[in-house]
Coordinates of C-alpha atoms in Angstrom, one line a residue:
X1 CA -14.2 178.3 -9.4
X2 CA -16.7 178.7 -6.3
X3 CA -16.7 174.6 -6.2
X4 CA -13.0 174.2 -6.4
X5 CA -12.7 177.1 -3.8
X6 CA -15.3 175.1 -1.1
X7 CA -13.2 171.6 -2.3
X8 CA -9.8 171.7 -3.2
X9 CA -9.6 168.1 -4.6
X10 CA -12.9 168.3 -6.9
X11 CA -11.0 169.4 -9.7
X12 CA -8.6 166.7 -9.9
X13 CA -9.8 164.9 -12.6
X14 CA -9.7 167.8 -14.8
X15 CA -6.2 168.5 -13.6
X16 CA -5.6 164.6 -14.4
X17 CA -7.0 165.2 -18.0
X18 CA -5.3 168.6 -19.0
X19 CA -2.3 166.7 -17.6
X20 CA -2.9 164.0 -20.7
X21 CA -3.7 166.8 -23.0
X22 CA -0.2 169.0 -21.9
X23 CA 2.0 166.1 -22.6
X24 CA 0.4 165.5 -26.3
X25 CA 1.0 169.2 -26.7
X26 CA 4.6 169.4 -25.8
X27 CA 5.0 165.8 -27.6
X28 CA 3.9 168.4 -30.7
X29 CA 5.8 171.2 -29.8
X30 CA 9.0 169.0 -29.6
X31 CA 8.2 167.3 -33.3
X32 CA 6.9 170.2 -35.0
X33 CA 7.1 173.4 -34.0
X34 CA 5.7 175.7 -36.5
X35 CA 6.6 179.3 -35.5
X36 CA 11.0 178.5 -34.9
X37 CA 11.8 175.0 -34.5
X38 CA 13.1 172.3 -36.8
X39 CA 11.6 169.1 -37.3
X40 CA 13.4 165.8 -36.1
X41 CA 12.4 162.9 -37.8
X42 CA 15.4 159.9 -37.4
X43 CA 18.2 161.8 -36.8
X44 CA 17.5 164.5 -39.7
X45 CA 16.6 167.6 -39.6
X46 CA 14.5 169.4 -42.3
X47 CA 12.1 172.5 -42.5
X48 CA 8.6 172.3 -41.2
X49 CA 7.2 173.5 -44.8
X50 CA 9.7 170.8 -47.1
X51 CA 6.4 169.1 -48.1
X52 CA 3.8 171.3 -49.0
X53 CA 6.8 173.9 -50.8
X54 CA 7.5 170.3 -52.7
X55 CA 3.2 169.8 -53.1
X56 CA 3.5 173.7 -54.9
X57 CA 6.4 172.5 -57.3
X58 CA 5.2 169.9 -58.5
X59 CA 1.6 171.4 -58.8
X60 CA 3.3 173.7 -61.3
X61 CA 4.6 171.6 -63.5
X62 CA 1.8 169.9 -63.7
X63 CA -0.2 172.7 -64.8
X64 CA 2.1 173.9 -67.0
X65 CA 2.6 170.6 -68.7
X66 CA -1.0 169.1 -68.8
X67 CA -3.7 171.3 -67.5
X68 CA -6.9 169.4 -69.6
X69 CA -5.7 165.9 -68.7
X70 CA -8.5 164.3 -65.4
X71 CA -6.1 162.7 -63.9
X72 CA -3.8 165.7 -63.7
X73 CA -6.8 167.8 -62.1
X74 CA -7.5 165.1 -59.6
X75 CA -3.8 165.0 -58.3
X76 CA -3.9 168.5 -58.3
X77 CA -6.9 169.1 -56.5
X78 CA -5.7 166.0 -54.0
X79 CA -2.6 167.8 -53.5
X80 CA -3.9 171.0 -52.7
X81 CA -6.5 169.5 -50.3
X82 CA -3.6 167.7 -48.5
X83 CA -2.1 170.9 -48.1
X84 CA -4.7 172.5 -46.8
X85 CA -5.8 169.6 -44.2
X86 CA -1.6 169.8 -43.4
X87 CA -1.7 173.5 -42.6
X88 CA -4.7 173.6 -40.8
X89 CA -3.9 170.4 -38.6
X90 CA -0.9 171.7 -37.6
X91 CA -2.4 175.0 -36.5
X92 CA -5.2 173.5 -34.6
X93 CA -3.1 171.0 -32.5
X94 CA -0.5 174.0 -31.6
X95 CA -3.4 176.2 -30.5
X96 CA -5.6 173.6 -28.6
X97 CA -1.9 172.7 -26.8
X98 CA -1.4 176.5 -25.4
X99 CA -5.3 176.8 -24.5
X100 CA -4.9 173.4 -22.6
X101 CA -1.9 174.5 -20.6
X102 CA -3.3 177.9 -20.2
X103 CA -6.4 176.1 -18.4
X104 CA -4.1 173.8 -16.1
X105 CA -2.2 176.5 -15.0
X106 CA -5.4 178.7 -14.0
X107 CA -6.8 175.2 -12.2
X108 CA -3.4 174.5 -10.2
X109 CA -3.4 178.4 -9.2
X110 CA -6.7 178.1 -7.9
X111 CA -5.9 174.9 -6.1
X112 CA -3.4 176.2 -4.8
X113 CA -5.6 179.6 -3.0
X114 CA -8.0 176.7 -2.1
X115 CA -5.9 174.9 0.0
X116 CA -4.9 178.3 1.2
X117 CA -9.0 179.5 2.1
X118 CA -9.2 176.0 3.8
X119 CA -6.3 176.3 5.7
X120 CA -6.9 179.8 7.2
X121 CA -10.9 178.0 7.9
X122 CA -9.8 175.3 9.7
X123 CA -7.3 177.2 12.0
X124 CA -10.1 180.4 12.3
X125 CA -12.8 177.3 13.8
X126 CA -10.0 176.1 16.2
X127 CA -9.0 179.5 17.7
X128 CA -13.0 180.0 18.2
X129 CA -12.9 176.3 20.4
X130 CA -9.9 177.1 22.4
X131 CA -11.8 180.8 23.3
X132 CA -14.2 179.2 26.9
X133 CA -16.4 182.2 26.0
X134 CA -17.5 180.4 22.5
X135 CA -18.4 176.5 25.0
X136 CA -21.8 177.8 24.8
X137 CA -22.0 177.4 20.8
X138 CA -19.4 174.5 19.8
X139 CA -22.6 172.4 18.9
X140 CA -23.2 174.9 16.4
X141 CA -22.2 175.0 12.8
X142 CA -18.7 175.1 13.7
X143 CA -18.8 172.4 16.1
X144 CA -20.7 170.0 13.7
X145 CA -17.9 171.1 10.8
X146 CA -15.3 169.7 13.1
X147 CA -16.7 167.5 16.1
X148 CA -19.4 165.3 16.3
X149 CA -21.4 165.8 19.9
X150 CA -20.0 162.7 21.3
X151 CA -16.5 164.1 20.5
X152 CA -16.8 167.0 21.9
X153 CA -17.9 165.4 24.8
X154 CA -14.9 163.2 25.1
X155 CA -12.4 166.1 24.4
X156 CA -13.4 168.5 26.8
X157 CA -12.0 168.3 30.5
X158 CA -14.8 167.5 33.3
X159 CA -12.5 169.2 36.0
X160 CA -14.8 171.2 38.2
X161 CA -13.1 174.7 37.3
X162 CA -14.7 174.1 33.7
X163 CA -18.5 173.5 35.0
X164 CA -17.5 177.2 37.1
X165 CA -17.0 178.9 33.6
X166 CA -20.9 179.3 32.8
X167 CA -24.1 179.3 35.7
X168 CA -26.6 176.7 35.4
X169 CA -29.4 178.3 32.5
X170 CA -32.7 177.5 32.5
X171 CA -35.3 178.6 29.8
X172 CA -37.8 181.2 31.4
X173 CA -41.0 180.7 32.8
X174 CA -44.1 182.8 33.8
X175 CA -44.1 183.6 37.9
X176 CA -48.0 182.5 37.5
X177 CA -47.2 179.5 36.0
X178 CA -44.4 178.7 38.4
X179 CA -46.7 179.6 41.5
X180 CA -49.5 176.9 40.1
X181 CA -46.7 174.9 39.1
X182 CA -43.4 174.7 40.4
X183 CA -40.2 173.1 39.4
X184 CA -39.4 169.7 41.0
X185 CA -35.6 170.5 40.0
X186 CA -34.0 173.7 41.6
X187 CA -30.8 175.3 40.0
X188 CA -29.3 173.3 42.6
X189 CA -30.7 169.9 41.7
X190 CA -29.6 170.6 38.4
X191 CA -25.6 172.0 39.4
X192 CA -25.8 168.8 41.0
X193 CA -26.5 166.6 38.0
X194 CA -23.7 168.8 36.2
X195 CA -20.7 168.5 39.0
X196 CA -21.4 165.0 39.1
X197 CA -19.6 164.2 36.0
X198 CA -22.6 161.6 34.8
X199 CA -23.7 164.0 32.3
X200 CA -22.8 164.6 28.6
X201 CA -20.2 167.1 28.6
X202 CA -21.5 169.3 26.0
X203 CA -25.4 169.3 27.6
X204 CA -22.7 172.0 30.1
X205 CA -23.5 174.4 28.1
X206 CA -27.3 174.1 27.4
X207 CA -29.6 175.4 29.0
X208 CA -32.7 173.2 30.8
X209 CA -36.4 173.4 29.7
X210 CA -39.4 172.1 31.4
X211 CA -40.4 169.9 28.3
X212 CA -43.3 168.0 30.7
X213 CA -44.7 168.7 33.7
X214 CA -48.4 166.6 35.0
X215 CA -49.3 169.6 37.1
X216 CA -48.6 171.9 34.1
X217 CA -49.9 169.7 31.4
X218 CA -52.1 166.9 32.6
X219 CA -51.7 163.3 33.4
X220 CA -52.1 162.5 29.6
X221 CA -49.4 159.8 28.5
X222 CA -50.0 160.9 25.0
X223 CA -49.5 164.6 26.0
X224 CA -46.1 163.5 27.8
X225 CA -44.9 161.8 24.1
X226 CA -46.0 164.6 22.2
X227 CA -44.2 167.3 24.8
X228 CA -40.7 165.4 24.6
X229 CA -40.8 164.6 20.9
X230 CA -37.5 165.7 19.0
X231 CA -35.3 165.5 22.2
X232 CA -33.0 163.2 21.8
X233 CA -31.0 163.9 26.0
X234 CA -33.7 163.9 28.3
X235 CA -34.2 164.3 32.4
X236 CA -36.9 162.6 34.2
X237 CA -37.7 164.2 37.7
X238 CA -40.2 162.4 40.7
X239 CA -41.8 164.3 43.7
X240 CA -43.4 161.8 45.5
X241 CA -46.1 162.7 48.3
X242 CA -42.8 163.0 51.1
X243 CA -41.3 165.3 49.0
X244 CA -38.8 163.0 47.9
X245 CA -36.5 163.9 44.6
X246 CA -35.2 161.5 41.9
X247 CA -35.2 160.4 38.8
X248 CA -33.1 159.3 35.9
X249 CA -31.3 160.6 32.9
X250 CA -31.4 159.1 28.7
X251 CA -29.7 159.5 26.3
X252 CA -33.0 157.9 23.5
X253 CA -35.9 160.2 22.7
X254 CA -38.9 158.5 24.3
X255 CA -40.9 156.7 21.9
X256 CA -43.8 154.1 22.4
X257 CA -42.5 151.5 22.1
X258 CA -45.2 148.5 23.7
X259 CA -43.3 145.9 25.9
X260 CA -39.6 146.8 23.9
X261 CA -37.0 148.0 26.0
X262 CA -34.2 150.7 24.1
X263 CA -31.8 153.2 24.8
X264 CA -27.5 153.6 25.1
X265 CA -24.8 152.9 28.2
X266 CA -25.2 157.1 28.7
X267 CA -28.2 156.4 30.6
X268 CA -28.4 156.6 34.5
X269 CA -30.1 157.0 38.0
X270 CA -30.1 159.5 40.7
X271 CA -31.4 160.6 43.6
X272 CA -30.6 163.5 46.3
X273 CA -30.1 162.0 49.7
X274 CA -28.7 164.1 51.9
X275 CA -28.4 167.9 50.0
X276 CA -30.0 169.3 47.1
X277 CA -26.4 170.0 45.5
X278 CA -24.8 166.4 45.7
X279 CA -26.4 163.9 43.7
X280 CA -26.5 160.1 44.3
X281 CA -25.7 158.2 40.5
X282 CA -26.2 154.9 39.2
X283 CA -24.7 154.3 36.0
X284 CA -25.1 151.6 33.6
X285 CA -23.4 148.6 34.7
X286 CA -23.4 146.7 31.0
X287 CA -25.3 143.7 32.5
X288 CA -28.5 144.3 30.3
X289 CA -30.4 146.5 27.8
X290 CA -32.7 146.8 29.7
X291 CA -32.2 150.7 29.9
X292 CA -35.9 152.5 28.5
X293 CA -39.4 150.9 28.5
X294 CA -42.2 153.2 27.7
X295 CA -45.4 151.3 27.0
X296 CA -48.2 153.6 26.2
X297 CA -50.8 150.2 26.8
X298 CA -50.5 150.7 30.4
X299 CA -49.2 154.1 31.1
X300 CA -45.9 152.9 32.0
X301 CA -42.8 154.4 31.6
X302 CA -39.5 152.9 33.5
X303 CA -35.5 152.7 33.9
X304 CA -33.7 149.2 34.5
X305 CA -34.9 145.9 34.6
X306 CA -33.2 142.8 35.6
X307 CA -34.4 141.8 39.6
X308 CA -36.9 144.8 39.6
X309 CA -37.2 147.8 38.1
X310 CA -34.8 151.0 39.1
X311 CA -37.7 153.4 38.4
X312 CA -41.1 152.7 36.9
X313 CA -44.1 155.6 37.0
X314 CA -47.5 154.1 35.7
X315 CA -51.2 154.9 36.3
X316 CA -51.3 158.0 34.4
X317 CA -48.3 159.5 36.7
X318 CA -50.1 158.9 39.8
X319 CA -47.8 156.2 41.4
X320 CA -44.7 154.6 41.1
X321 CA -41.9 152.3 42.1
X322 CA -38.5 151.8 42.8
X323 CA -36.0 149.0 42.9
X324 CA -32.3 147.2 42.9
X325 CA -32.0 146.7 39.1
X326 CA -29.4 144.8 37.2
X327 CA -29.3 147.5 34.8
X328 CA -27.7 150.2 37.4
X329 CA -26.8 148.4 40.0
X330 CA -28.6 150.9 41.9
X331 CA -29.7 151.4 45.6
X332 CA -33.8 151.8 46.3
X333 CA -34.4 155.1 45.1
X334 CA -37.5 156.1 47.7
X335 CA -37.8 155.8 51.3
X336 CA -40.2 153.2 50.2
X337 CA -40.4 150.8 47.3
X338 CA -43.9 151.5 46.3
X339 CA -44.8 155.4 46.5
X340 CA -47.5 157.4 45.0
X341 CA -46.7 160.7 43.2
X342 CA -47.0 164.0 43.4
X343 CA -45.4 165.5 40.3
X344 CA -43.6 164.3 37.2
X345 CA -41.5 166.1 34.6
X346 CA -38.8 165.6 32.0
X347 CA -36.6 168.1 31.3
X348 CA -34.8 168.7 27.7
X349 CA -31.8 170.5 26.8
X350 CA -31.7 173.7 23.7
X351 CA -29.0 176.1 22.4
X352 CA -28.4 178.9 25.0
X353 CA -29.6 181.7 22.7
X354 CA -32.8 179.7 21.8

């Protein structure tokens, strides 16, 4: 019952079955009805009982006539077997009918407040989407019930008075740790990134997490793989020594993988020119795959290829470059095209509550 409940249709093929078995009952009930009816048999009707009342007569006069002859005691004992086998046929193949159509109707009722549960589920899960104060958990169970991520970032408007409905969250950090090691992203960096419509709608309504930071952490590449690992949406932020901002957002959790480049079209550049608020993108311009290279060999770790690369840090963090790439069609992203660094991070994105 709790399995048919959860799936309505996982029953069919009992249902199927019982149907089989209801039509051989009626099929019964219609030739030989015990209990009221008559039996049809080519046109004629006649008692259900005719033979084994005849079987009784003729037992009779058999006794009666020869009762030490073998051959009379084998009929008789052949005849009273037959009626036996008769009566209790019968019997069985009216009772297993009712108990069969007993069962189908219990299975259709229960069907039937299945379809009902599932129903009232389905419309319960859209009523909690339509509510803007449940955004912040649609990539919860719900969500995944009825939307994949990619879906829900389709579905959902990108008009600015939707970004208004929830502040930019960031997960908390110590003041001490912030004083030896401050964000290179401010809240207004990172409203920036979200107004700017380049983003994953659904990363909205995440909140941001320093998953990296070299003056936090060290300049260790393996350190940086091991920080990021499980994050699938990631941010990557540059300081250089001018105090210049930019970076690049992927859509691939980074992975070492040598000289091979990898990850998806929702990948992109930025950079904030002129105000910390309005950020400059570069998105992918289909050209190449040349999207993500991160080559633990030399330290490397880069955006776009094709002419130069859009963004590459190397030397254990310490310096960098930046480029017109095929990839993004993007502008030089420093003041300079080689610059040395004074900070890198990558940011992740987690459930709101977490």
């Amino acid at each position: 019952a709790t399995v048919s409940a959860i799936h309505p249709n996982a029953c069919f093929g009992t249902l199927t079955y019982l149907k089989y078995i209801r039509t051989i009952r009626m099929s019964i009930v219609a030739d030989t009805d015990t209990f009221s009816g008559n039996i049809s048999i080519k046109g004629t009707k006649t008692k259900p009982d005719d033979d084994i009342e005849g079987n009784l007569k003729k037992l009779t006069q058999i006794k009666s006539v020869r009762k030490t002859s073998d051959f009379d005691e084998k009929e008789m004992t052949a005849m009273e077997m037959e009626n036996n086998s008769n009566y209790v046929k019968n019997r069985s193949k009216y009772g297993l009918g009712y108990v069969c159509e007993f069962i189908f109707i219990f299975l259709m009722w229960l069907k039937d407040i299945s379809k009902r549960m599932t129903k009232s589920i389905v419309e319960r899960r859209h009523r909690r989407m339509a509510d803007p104060s449940n955004h912040g958990r649609l990539d919860g169970e719900d969500g995944r019930a009825l939307l994949s991520l990619d879906n829900l970032g389709q579905s959902l408007s990108r008009s600015s008075s939707v970004l208004e409905l929830k502040e930019v969250q960031v997960t908390t950090e110590s003041m001490d740790q912030l004083k030896t090691s401050p964000r290179i992203l401010t809240t207004a960096n990172m409203k920036g990134l979200l107004t700017s419509e380049a983003l994953p709608v659904h990363l909205h309504w995440k909140k941001w997490t320093r998953l990296y930071s070299s003056t936090r952490d060290g300049d260790s590449f393996h350190t940086m793989l091991y920080k990021v690992k499980g994050h699938r949406y990631s941010v990557i932020a540059v300081k250089t020594m001018k105090g210049e901002v930019f970076g690049g957002f992927v859509a691939t959790e980074w992975q070492d993988k040598s000289e091979s480049y990898f990850g998806t079209g929702q990948s992109f550049l930025f950079s904030f020119a002129s105000s910390e608020d309005v950020a400059l993108i570069s998105k992918w311009t289909g050209s190449n795959m040349y999207i993500q290279l991160c080559d633990s060999m030399h330290s490397r770790i880069a955006l776009g290829g094709g002419g130069s690369f859009g963004l590459v840090i190397e030397n254990n963090f310490s310096s960098g470059s930046s480029g017109v790439s095929d990839t993004f069609a993007n502008a030089q992203l420093a003041s300079t095209e080689m610059f040395n660094v004074l900070s890198f991070e990558i940011y992740g994105f987690v459930d709101v509550w977490s």
